[in-house]
Short mmCIF file of C-alpha atoms in Angstrom, two decimals:
data_model
loop_
_atom_site.label_atom_id
_atom_site.label_comp_id
_atom_site.label_asym_id
_atom_site.label_seq_id
_atom_site.Cartn_x
_atom_site.Cartn_y
_atom_site.Cartn_z
CA UNK A 1 63.79 162.79 62.11
CA UNK A 2 64.78 161.98 65.71
CA UNK A 3 61.57 160.97 67.47
CA UNK A 4 60.50 159.37 70.73
CA UNK A 5 60.32 155.91 69.10
CA UNK A 6 63.41 156.15 66.90
CA UNK A 7 64.87 157.64 63.73
CA UNK A 8 63.40 158.11 60.23
CA UNK A 9 65.62 158.89 57.21
CA UNK A 10 64.44 159.65 53.66
CA UNK A 11 66.74 160.73 50.80
CA UNK A 12 65.99 161.35 47.16
CA UNK A 13 68.58 160.25 44.61
CA UNK A 14 68.74 162.95 41.97
CA UNK A 15 71.92 164.85 41.30
CA UNK A 16 72.50 167.52 38.72
CA UNK A 17 75.22 169.68 37.30
CA UNK A 18 72.79 171.80 35.33
CA UNK A 19 69.76 170.44 33.47
CA UNK A 20 71.98 168.71 30.92
CA UNK A 21 73.57 166.54 33.57
CA UNK A 22 70.89 164.79 35.59
CA UNK A 23 71.81 161.49 37.22
CA UNK A 24 70.80 159.08 39.95
CA UNK A 25 73.10 158.56 42.93
CA UNK A 26 72.38 157.18 46.35
CA UNK A 27 72.62 159.87 49.04
CA UNK A 28 71.85 157.68 52.07
CA UNK A 29 74.78 155.69 53.47
CA UNK A 30 74.78 153.09 56.20
CA UNK A 31 77.51 152.10 58.67
CA UNK A 32 76.67 149.54 61.33
CA UNK A 33 77.49 146.63 63.58
CA UNK A 34 74.35 144.73 64.65
CA UNK A 35 73.84 144.90 68.43
CA UNK A 36 76.41 147.67 68.76
CA UNK A 37 75.99 150.69 66.45
CA UNK A 38 74.08 152.18 63.57
CA UNK A 39 75.31 155.34 61.83
CA UNK A 40 73.40 156.78 58.88
CA UNK A 41 74.81 159.53 56.64
CA UNK A 42 72.70 161.59 54.25
CA UNK A 43 74.32 164.09 51.89
CA UNK A 44 73.39 167.12 49.83
CA UNK A 45 75.47 169.44 47.70
CA UNK A 46 78.58 168.74 45.66
CA UNK A 47 78.64 165.02 44.78
CA UNK A 48 82.41 164.76 44.25
CA UNK A 49 82.95 166.09 47.76
CA UNK A 50 80.26 164.00 49.48
CA UNK A 51 81.31 160.79 47.70
CA UNK A 52 84.94 161.33 48.70
CA UNK A 53 83.93 161.86 52.32
CA UNK A 54 81.86 158.65 52.37
CA UNK A 55 84.61 156.68 50.57
CA UNK A 56 87.26 157.82 53.05
CA UNK A 57 84.99 156.93 55.98
CA UNK A 58 84.41 153.44 54.51
CA UNK A 59 88.09 152.94 53.71
CA UNK A 60 89.05 153.81 57.29
CA UNK A 61 86.27 151.71 58.91
CA UNK A 62 88.02 149.36 61.34
CA UNK A 63 91.48 150.87 60.75
CA UNK A 64 93.88 151.99 63.48
CA UNK A 65 92.97 155.68 63.26
CA UNK A 66 89.76 157.25 64.60
CA UNK A 67 86.86 156.01 62.45
CA UNK A 68 83.12 155.32 62.52
CA UNK A 69 83.70 151.79 63.79
CA UNK A 70 85.47 152.89 66.96
CA UNK A 71 83.77 156.26 67.59
CA UNK A 72 82.59 156.11 71.21
CA UNK A 73 79.56 158.41 70.75
CA UNK A 74 77.48 159.74 67.88
CA UNK A 75 78.84 163.19 68.73
CA UNK A 76 82.34 161.82 68.02
CA UNK A 77 81.04 160.25 64.79
CA UNK A 78 79.61 163.61 63.64
CA UNK A 79 82.93 165.28 64.49
CA UNK A 80 84.73 162.67 62.40
CA UNK A 81 82.45 163.28 59.40
CA UNK A 82 83.08 167.02 59.77
CA UNK A 83 86.85 166.52 59.96
CA UNK A 84 86.77 164.27 56.87
CA UNK A 85 84.71 166.87 55.00
CA UNK A 86 87.33 169.53 55.85
CA UNK A 87 90.09 167.18 54.71
CA UNK A 88 88.43 166.64 51.30
CA UNK A 89 87.75 170.35 50.83
CA UNK A 90 91.36 171.16 51.68
CA UNK A 91 92.52 168.58 49.12
CA UNK A 92 90.22 169.86 46.34
CA UNK A 93 89.68 173.56 46.93
CA UNK A 94 93.31 174.44 46.29
CA UNK A 95 93.20 173.06 42.74
CA UNK A 96 93.10 175.92 40.25
CA UNK A 97 90.48 174.27 38.04
CA UNK A 98 87.91 174.39 40.85
CA UNK A 99 88.11 178.11 41.52
CA UNK A 100 84.66 179.64 41.40
CA UNK A 101 82.90 176.29 41.71
CA UNK A 102 81.03 175.49 44.92
CA UNK A 103 82.50 172.26 46.29
CA UNK A 104 80.52 172.47 49.53
CA UNK A 105 78.15 169.85 50.82
CA UNK A 106 76.03 169.18 53.90
CA UNK A 107 75.46 166.00 55.86
CA UNK A 108 72.93 164.59 58.26
CA UNK A 109 74.46 162.09 60.67
CA UNK A 110 72.05 160.05 62.77
CA UNK A 111 72.04 156.77 64.63
CA UNK A 112 72.69 155.10 67.94
CA UNK A 113 75.90 153.82 69.51
CA UNK A 114 75.56 151.37 72.41
CA UNK A 115 73.63 152.67 75.40
CA UNK A 116 73.55 156.26 74.18
CA UNK A 117 70.14 157.61 73.22
CA UNK A 118 69.59 157.91 69.40
CA UNK A 119 70.99 161.22 68.14
CA UNK A 120 70.80 163.28 64.96
CA UNK A 121 73.26 165.93 63.74
CA UNK A 122 73.14 168.46 60.91
CA UNK A 123 76.61 169.23 59.50
CA UNK A 124 77.21 172.51 57.70
CA UNK A 125 79.56 172.80 54.70
CA UNK A 126 82.14 174.21 57.14
CA UNK A 127 82.18 170.89 59.01
CA UNK A 128 80.64 172.22 62.24
CA UNK A 129 77.24 170.91 63.31
CA UNK A 130 74.08 171.21 65.39
CA UNK A 131 72.02 168.50 67.11
CA UNK A 132 68.25 167.93 66.96
CA UNK A 133 66.14 168.46 70.08
CA UNK A 134 62.66 167.89 71.48
CA UNK A 135 61.64 171.29 70.07
CA UNK A 136 63.20 170.68 66.65
CA UNK A 137 63.07 166.93 66.03
CA UNK A 138 63.92 167.01 62.32
CA UNK A 139 66.47 168.40 59.88
CA UNK A 140 66.37 168.84 56.12
CA UNK A 141 69.34 169.42 53.81
CA UNK A 142 69.32 170.29 50.12
CA UNK A 143 66.10 171.50 48.49
CA UNK A 144 64.23 171.90 51.77
CA UNK A 145 61.65 174.65 51.40
CA UNK A 146 58.84 173.05 49.37
CA UNK A 147 58.47 170.14 51.77
CA UNK A 148 58.85 172.06 55.03
CA UNK A 149 55.26 173.28 55.64
CA UNK A 150 53.79 169.78 56.11
CA UNK A 151 56.59 168.84 58.52
CA UNK A 152 56.04 172.04 60.52
CA UNK A 153 52.33 171.32 60.78
CA UNK A 154 52.24 167.59 61.40
CA UNK A 155 55.52 166.39 62.91
CA UNK A 156 56.31 166.35 66.62
CA UNK A 157 58.78 164.45 68.77
CA UNK A 158 55.96 162.14 69.90
CA UNK A 159 54.76 161.30 66.35
CA UNK A 160 54.81 157.48 65.85
CA UNK A 161 57.45 156.23 63.40
CA UNK A 162 55.01 154.94 60.82
CA UNK A 163 53.10 158.24 60.69
CA UNK A 164 56.35 160.19 60.59
CA UNK A 165 57.48 158.16 57.60
CA UNK A 166 54.19 158.89 55.80
CA UNK A 167 54.68 162.58 56.58
CA UNK A 168 58.22 162.47 55.15
CA UNK A 169 57.00 160.77 51.96
CA UNK A 170 54.30 163.42 51.47
CA UNK A 171 56.91 166.12 52.08
CA UNK A 172 59.10 164.61 49.35
CA UNK A 173 56.15 164.28 46.98
CA UNK A 174 55.46 168.03 47.28
CA UNK A 175 59.10 168.83 46.55
CA UNK A 176 59.34 166.42 43.62
CA UNK A 177 56.25 167.97 42.00
CA UNK A 178 57.55 171.53 42.29
CA UNK A 179 61.30 171.16 41.70
CA UNK A 180 63.17 169.20 39.04
CA UNK A 181 66.34 168.92 41.13
CA UNK A 182 64.67 166.39 43.45
CA UNK A 183 63.60 163.04 42.03
CA UNK A 184 62.84 159.36 42.51
CA UNK A 185 63.83 156.81 43.66
CA UNK A 186 63.66 157.55 47.39
CA UNK A 187 65.81 155.73 49.92
CA UNK A 188 64.01 155.13 53.20
CA UNK A 189 65.38 153.84 56.50
CA UNK A 190 63.57 153.52 59.83
CA UNK A 191 65.44 152.72 63.04
CA UNK A 192 63.59 151.66 66.21
CA UNK A 193 65.04 153.19 69.39
CA UNK A 194 67.34 150.85 71.34
CA UNK A 195 66.97 147.99 68.82
CA UNK A 196 70.65 148.38 67.83
CA UNK A 197 69.57 146.67 64.62
CA UNK A 198 71.12 147.55 61.27
CA UNK A 199 68.11 147.76 58.94
CA UNK A 200 69.03 147.84 55.26
CA UNK A 201 66.30 150.30 54.34
CA UNK A 202 64.00 150.28 51.32
CA UNK A 203 64.17 151.92 47.91
CA UNK A 204 60.90 153.40 46.60
CA UNK A 205 61.03 153.49 42.80
CA UNK A 206 58.92 155.60 40.47
CA UNK A 207 55.58 153.84 40.03
CA UNK A 208 55.76 152.10 43.41
CA UNK A 209 52.11 151.12 44.12
CA UNK A 210 52.00 152.38 47.71
CA UNK A 211 53.71 155.68 46.89
CA UNK A 212 51.42 156.25 43.89
CA UNK A 213 48.41 155.53 46.06
CA UNK A 214 49.28 158.04 48.79
CA UNK A 215 50.32 160.63 46.16
CA UNK A 216 46.91 160.37 44.50
CA UNK A 217 45.00 160.29 47.79
CA UNK A 218 46.94 163.27 49.13
CA UNK A 219 46.55 165.35 45.96
CA UNK A 220 42.84 164.62 45.71
CA UNK A 221 42.38 165.28 49.42
CA UNK A 222 44.11 168.67 49.18
CA UNK A 223 41.92 169.78 46.30
CA UNK A 224 38.83 168.65 48.20
CA UNK A 225 39.96 170.47 51.37
CA UNK A 226 40.47 173.62 49.35
CA UNK A 227 37.01 173.30 47.82
CA UNK A 228 35.46 172.84 51.28
CA UNK A 229 36.94 176.02 52.75
CA UNK A 230 34.30 178.70 53.31
CA UNK A 231 33.87 181.27 50.53
CA UNK A 232 36.01 184.39 50.75
CA UNK A 233 33.78 187.22 52.09
CA UNK A 234 32.71 189.70 49.41
CA UNK A 235 34.48 192.72 50.98
CA UNK A 236 37.86 190.98 50.53
CA UNK A 237 37.66 191.15 46.80
CA UNK A 238 35.32 193.91 45.76
CA UNK B 1 47.45 184.91 38.82
CA UNK B 2 46.14 185.56 35.30
CA UNK B 3 43.03 183.38 34.94
CA UNK B 4 40.10 182.98 32.57
CA UNK B 5 37.89 185.24 34.73
CA UNK B 6 40.47 187.85 35.68
CA UNK B 7 43.48 188.61 37.84
CA UNK B 8 44.26 187.80 41.49
CA UNK B 9 47.09 189.54 43.39
CA UNK B 10 48.26 188.77 46.94
CA UNK B 11 51.30 190.37 48.60
CA UNK B 12 52.62 190.06 52.14
CA UNK B 13 54.04 193.17 53.77
CA UNK B 14 57.12 192.10 55.70
CA UNK B 15 60.51 193.51 54.89
CA UNK B 16 63.76 192.77 56.64
CA UNK B 17 67.37 193.80 56.64
CA UNK B 18 68.40 190.97 58.93
CA UNK B 19 66.35 189.75 61.90
CA UNK B 20 67.09 192.98 63.81
CA UNK B 21 65.35 195.09 61.18
CA UNK B 22 61.87 193.73 60.53
CA UNK B 23 59.26 196.18 59.29
CA UNK B 24 55.89 196.39 57.54
CA UNK B 25 55.72 197.99 54.10
CA UNK B 26 53.10 197.71 51.41
CA UNK B 27 54.38 195.76 48.38
CA UNK B 28 51.25 195.98 46.23
CA UNK B 29 50.78 199.23 44.29
CA UNK B 30 47.85 200.36 42.23
CA UNK B 31 47.69 202.64 39.18
CA UNK B 32 44.36 203.10 37.45
CA UNK B 33 41.78 205.12 35.59
CA UNK B 34 38.26 203.66 36.00
CA UNK B 35 36.82 202.55 32.66
CA UNK B 36 40.24 202.77 30.99
CA UNK B 37 43.11 200.99 32.73
CA UNK B 38 44.25 199.10 35.79
CA UNK B 39 47.95 198.43 36.44
CA UNK B 40 49.05 196.55 39.56
CA UNK B 41 52.69 196.36 40.67
CA UNK B 42 53.98 193.89 43.25
CA UNK B 43 57.57 194.03 44.43
CA UNK B 44 60.14 191.79 46.13
CA UNK B 45 63.78 192.35 46.99
CA UNK B 46 65.58 195.54 47.94
CA UNK B 47 63.04 198.00 49.38
CA UNK B 48 65.03 201.17 48.63
CA UNK B 49 65.14 200.17 44.97
CA UNK B 50 61.50 199.07 44.65
CA UNK B 51 60.19 202.15 46.51
CA UNK B 52 62.20 204.45 44.24
CA UNK B 53 60.84 202.73 41.16
CA UNK B 54 57.23 203.09 42.37
CA UNK B 55 57.79 206.72 43.45
CA UNK B 56 59.23 207.65 40.05
CA UNK B 57 56.34 205.94 38.27
CA UNK B 58 53.82 207.86 40.44
CA UNK B 59 55.69 211.16 40.01
CA UNK B 60 55.64 210.76 36.23
CA UNK B 61 52.00 209.62 36.05
CA UNK B 62 50.27 211.99 33.63
CA UNK B 63 53.49 213.84 32.70
CA UNK B 64 54.72 214.55 29.17
CA UNK B 65 57.15 211.63 29.04
CA UNK B 66 56.19 207.95 28.63
CA UNK B 67 54.40 206.85 31.82
CA UNK B 68 51.87 204.34 33.15
CA UNK B 69 49.00 206.75 32.39
CA UNK B 70 49.71 206.91 28.67
CA UNK B 71 51.20 203.43 28.08
CA UNK B 72 49.23 201.96 25.15
CA UNK B 73 49.54 198.31 26.22
CA UNK B 74 50.44 196.37 29.34
CA UNK B 75 53.54 195.19 27.49
CA UNK B 76 54.59 198.84 27.21
CA UNK B 77 53.79 199.35 30.89
CA UNK B 78 56.02 196.39 31.86
CA UNK B 79 58.79 197.78 29.67
CA UNK B 80 58.45 201.14 31.44
CA UNK B 81 58.72 199.52 34.88
CA UNK B 82 61.82 197.65 33.68
CA UNK B 83 63.39 200.84 32.30
CA UNK B 84 62.67 202.68 35.57
CA UNK B 85 64.23 199.82 37.54
CA UNK B 86 67.39 200.08 35.42
CA UNK B 87 67.43 203.85 35.93
CA UNK B 88 67.29 203.47 39.73
CA UNK B 89 69.95 200.76 39.75
CA UNK B 90 72.22 202.92 37.61
CA UNK B 91 71.71 205.81 40.04
CA UNK B 92 72.45 203.74 43.16
CA UNK B 93 74.80 200.97 42.15
CA UNK B 94 77.64 203.35 41.36
CA UNK B 95 77.73 204.71 44.92
CA UNK B 96 80.74 203.30 46.76
CA UNK B 97 78.83 202.64 49.98
CA UNK B 98 76.59 200.10 48.24
CA UNK B 99 79.34 197.87 46.92
CA UNK B 100 78.73 194.29 47.92
CA UNK B 101 75.07 194.93 48.81
CA UNK B 102 72.36 193.44 46.62
CA UNK B 103 70.19 196.31 45.41
CA UNK B 104 68.19 194.10 43.05
CA UNK B 105 64.44 193.65 43.12
CA UNK B 106 61.74 191.88 41.12
CA UNK B 107 58.31 193.05 40.05
CA UNK B 108 55.05 191.54 38.95
CA UNK B 109 53.10 193.83 36.63
CA UNK B 110 49.51 192.85 35.88
CA UNK B 111 46.35 194.53 34.71
CA UNK B 112 44.26 195.50 31.72
CA UNK B 113 44.45 198.48 29.39
CA UNK B 114 41.39 199.24 27.28
CA UNK B 115 40.36 196.43 24.94
CA UNK B 116 43.51 194.38 25.47
CA UNK B 117 43.06 191.10 27.30
CA UNK B 118 44.29 191.14 30.94
CA UNK B 119 48.03 190.42 31.07
CA UNK B 120 50.61 189.55 33.71
CA UNK B 121 54.39 190.04 33.53
CA UNK B 122 57.24 188.89 35.76
CA UNK B 123 60.18 191.34 35.73
CA UNK B 124 63.65 190.11 36.63
CA UNK B 125 66.17 192.25 38.55
CA UNK B 126 67.80 192.99 35.18
CA UNK B 127 64.62 194.73 33.99
CA UNK B 128 63.72 192.17 31.31
CA UNK B 129 60.52 190.16 31.72
CA UNK B 130 58.35 187.16 30.81
CA UNK B 131 54.56 186.93 30.40
CA UNK B 132 52.17 184.40 31.92
CA UNK B 133 50.38 181.90 29.65
CA UNK B 134 47.60 179.32 29.65
CA UNK B 135 50.15 176.70 30.73
CA UNK B 136 51.68 178.85 33.45
CA UNK B 137 48.94 181.14 34.72
CA UNK B 138 50.71 182.40 37.85
CA UNK B 139 53.98 183.94 38.99
CA UNK B 140 55.56 184.24 42.41
CA UNK B 141 58.38 186.57 43.43
CA UNK B 142 60.31 186.66 46.70
CA UNK B 143 60.09 183.72 49.09
CA UNK B 144 58.26 181.47 46.65
CA UNK B 145 59.15 177.84 47.39
CA UNK B 146 57.10 177.00 50.51
CA UNK B 147 53.84 178.08 48.91
CA UNK B 148 54.40 176.64 45.43
CA UNK B 149 53.22 173.01 45.89
CA UNK B 150 49.57 173.92 46.57
CA UNK B 151 49.52 176.26 43.55
CA UNK B 152 51.02 173.53 41.34
CA UNK B 153 48.37 171.07 42.49
CA UNK B 154 45.24 173.18 42.59
CA UNK B 155 45.55 176.18 40.28
CA UNK B 156 44.66 176.18 36.59
CA UNK B 157 43.79 178.88 34.08
CA UNK B 158 40.11 177.92 34.41
CA UNK B 159 40.02 178.10 38.24
CA UNK B 160 37.27 180.56 39.34
CA UNK B 161 38.56 183.80 40.91
CA UNK B 162 37.13 183.13 44.36
CA UNK B 163 38.69 179.68 44.56
CA UNK B 164 41.99 180.99 43.20
CA UNK B 165 42.05 183.63 45.94
CA UNK B 166 41.46 180.94 48.60
CA UNK B 167 44.31 178.94 47.06
CA UNK B 168 46.61 182.00 47.19
CA UNK B 169 45.73 182.64 50.85
CA UNK B 170 46.51 179.02 51.78
CA UNK B 171 49.78 179.28 49.85
CA UNK B 172 50.72 182.37 51.88
CA UNK B 173 49.69 180.69 55.13
CA UNK B 174 52.12 177.82 54.45
CA UNK B 175 54.92 180.27 53.75
CA UNK B 176 54.19 182.43 56.79
CA UNK B 177 54.30 179.38 59.07
CA UNK B 178 57.65 178.15 57.74
CA UNK B 179 59.57 181.38 57.06
CA UNK B 180 59.96 184.49 59.23
CA UNK B 181 60.73 186.73 56.26
CA UNK B 182 57.09 186.61 55.12
CA UNK B 183 54.40 188.06 57.39
CA UNK B 184 50.99 189.64 57.83
CA UNK B 185 49.16 191.77 56.87
CA UNK B 186 48.36 190.53 53.36
CA UNK B 187 47.24 192.88 50.59
CA UNK B 188 44.69 191.30 48.29
CA UNK B 189 43.29 192.56 45.01
CA UNK B 190 40.94 190.79 42.60
CA UNK B 191 40.22 192.18 39.13
CA UNK B 192 37.34 190.86 37.03
CA UNK B 193 38.20 190.49 33.33
CA UNK B 194 36.96 193.36 31.15
CA UNK B 195 35.41 195.26 34.08
CA UNK B 196 38.03 198.03 33.68
CA UNK B 197 37.21 198.81 37.32
CA UNK B 198 39.89 200.02 39.73
CA UNK B 199 39.22 197.97 42.87
CA UNK B 200 41.05 199.28 45.95
CA UNK B 201 41.80 195.80 47.30
CA UNK B 202 41.57 194.55 50.87
CA UNK B 203 44.10 194.28 53.67
CA UNK B 204 43.94 191.09 55.75
CA UNK B 205 45.39 191.78 59.21
CA UNK B 206 46.70 189.25 61.72
CA UNK B 207 43.70 187.81 63.58
CA UNK B 208 41.29 188.44 60.67
CA UNK B 209 38.34 186.10 61.45
CA UNK B 210 38.02 184.61 57.95
CA UNK B 211 41.76 184.06 57.55
CA UNK B 212 42.02 182.48 61.02
CA UNK B 213 39.11 180.20 60.15
CA UNK B 214 40.59 178.88 56.90
CA UNK B 215 44.04 178.54 58.53
CA UNK B 216 42.58 176.37 61.28
CA UNK B 217 40.36 174.38 58.91
CA UNK B 218 43.25 173.82 56.48
CA UNK B 219 45.74 172.81 59.19
CA UNK B 220 43.27 170.41 60.82
CA UNK B 221 42.27 169.01 57.43
CA UNK B 222 45.91 168.33 56.46
CA UNK B 223 46.59 166.46 59.70
CA UNK B 224 43.41 164.44 59.20
CA UNK B 225 44.33 163.65 55.57
CA UNK B 226 47.74 162.46 56.72
CA UNK B 227 46.16 160.25 59.36
CA UNK B 228 43.80 158.73 56.78
CA UNK B 229 46.54 157.69 54.36
CA UNK B 230 47.03 153.92 54.27
CA UNK B 231 49.73 152.50 56.56
CA UNK B 232 53.21 152.19 55.07
CA UNK B 233 53.76 148.52 54.12
CA UNK B 234 56.01 146.65 56.54
CA UNK B 235 58.74 145.92 53.96
CA UNK B 236 59.35 149.65 53.53
CA UNK B 237 60.66 150.05 57.01
CA UNK B 238 61.89 146.72 58.31
#
């Protein structure tokens, strides 16, 4: 989410290669220099591809070639992630053993570099990308549909960070309940506009007291709301 | 939905062949003999295929061959719909012009025949099918993800019909707000267990006063619920 007061990132950590191969991997990655730049990557899709992209970006951090440490703008950083994604796909997609497998992945790239305003980009598996706007202040990648309705109803560019984070957690809770491919723990990171801080983020584990509390309160509240709606008129169902 | 008190069916009516070709077509179809049988079909997927299946079933109603009028059980009726789907696909999939197009469609088949208990089947594009159960009392076809969380939270086999219908309408409202491929009007049909009535159902048009009222009340209630959740602890986002 790219909001008036800053950026909010939430990733789940479940990966799967079919139901027999469920695992936990971090999908939120942090690059930063306090006082100068924060760049957050979130990934979805093929894990071999996304891990290679992140590893190459880390390996090149501070090297001579173009990298996330010397990218002048977040637009340049997003372009670099896209170029690295294309490089990995070119390396792996030629291999005969991979034919027919989907090696694609998507990235969100958000952050702030120097005096630029905070920015957020959504990278497609082709390596090209779009940027968030006042009208569309958030992006989702991966299993996005279950959790979209609450974001569409409650999230705006002016939403305060704390409330936006609550909204994101509720969105993830809905998805986790309805789809096995999304699961705890959640990685959360909130960045305050112009702080140029490098927050380390927080990991919400299964059974986390605050998360359990809002899950229960939200679920109970929904059922109560539904019960309080006026009765369906007789002509609708006779 | 196949519940303790009966069956609830809700279909939207939007079809599309890309954003340039949006149209309104009924996707809920009724076959019945008062006092003897009610069979409801709902379709999703390729409209040419699903319309042909329904037209053939209507054309054969009361004929000499096996048809929905003489099917002895709802299981037989579901098998007949599946066989007709395969027949249409065999007719159309051979044609060279259709290569590369997805002609597949899914059906829900629900109802009651004579002294059998009400039953509900979910037919796959291959023509085979599964039946609902006490554990899983509802099926969705088509654009199902956005509206699934509220069903997973609030719907059980024992839910009264009127409340289940409200829950289905809220589920559709969430989907309609987040996805352009689902749209008004909605076709609604409620069947009371063992009535062997053939209710004609009700069409809820855009701007329907009751639907607008529960949409507004639900949307406002969700935003209020979100606002009432406890604040996210500081360590989660510092």
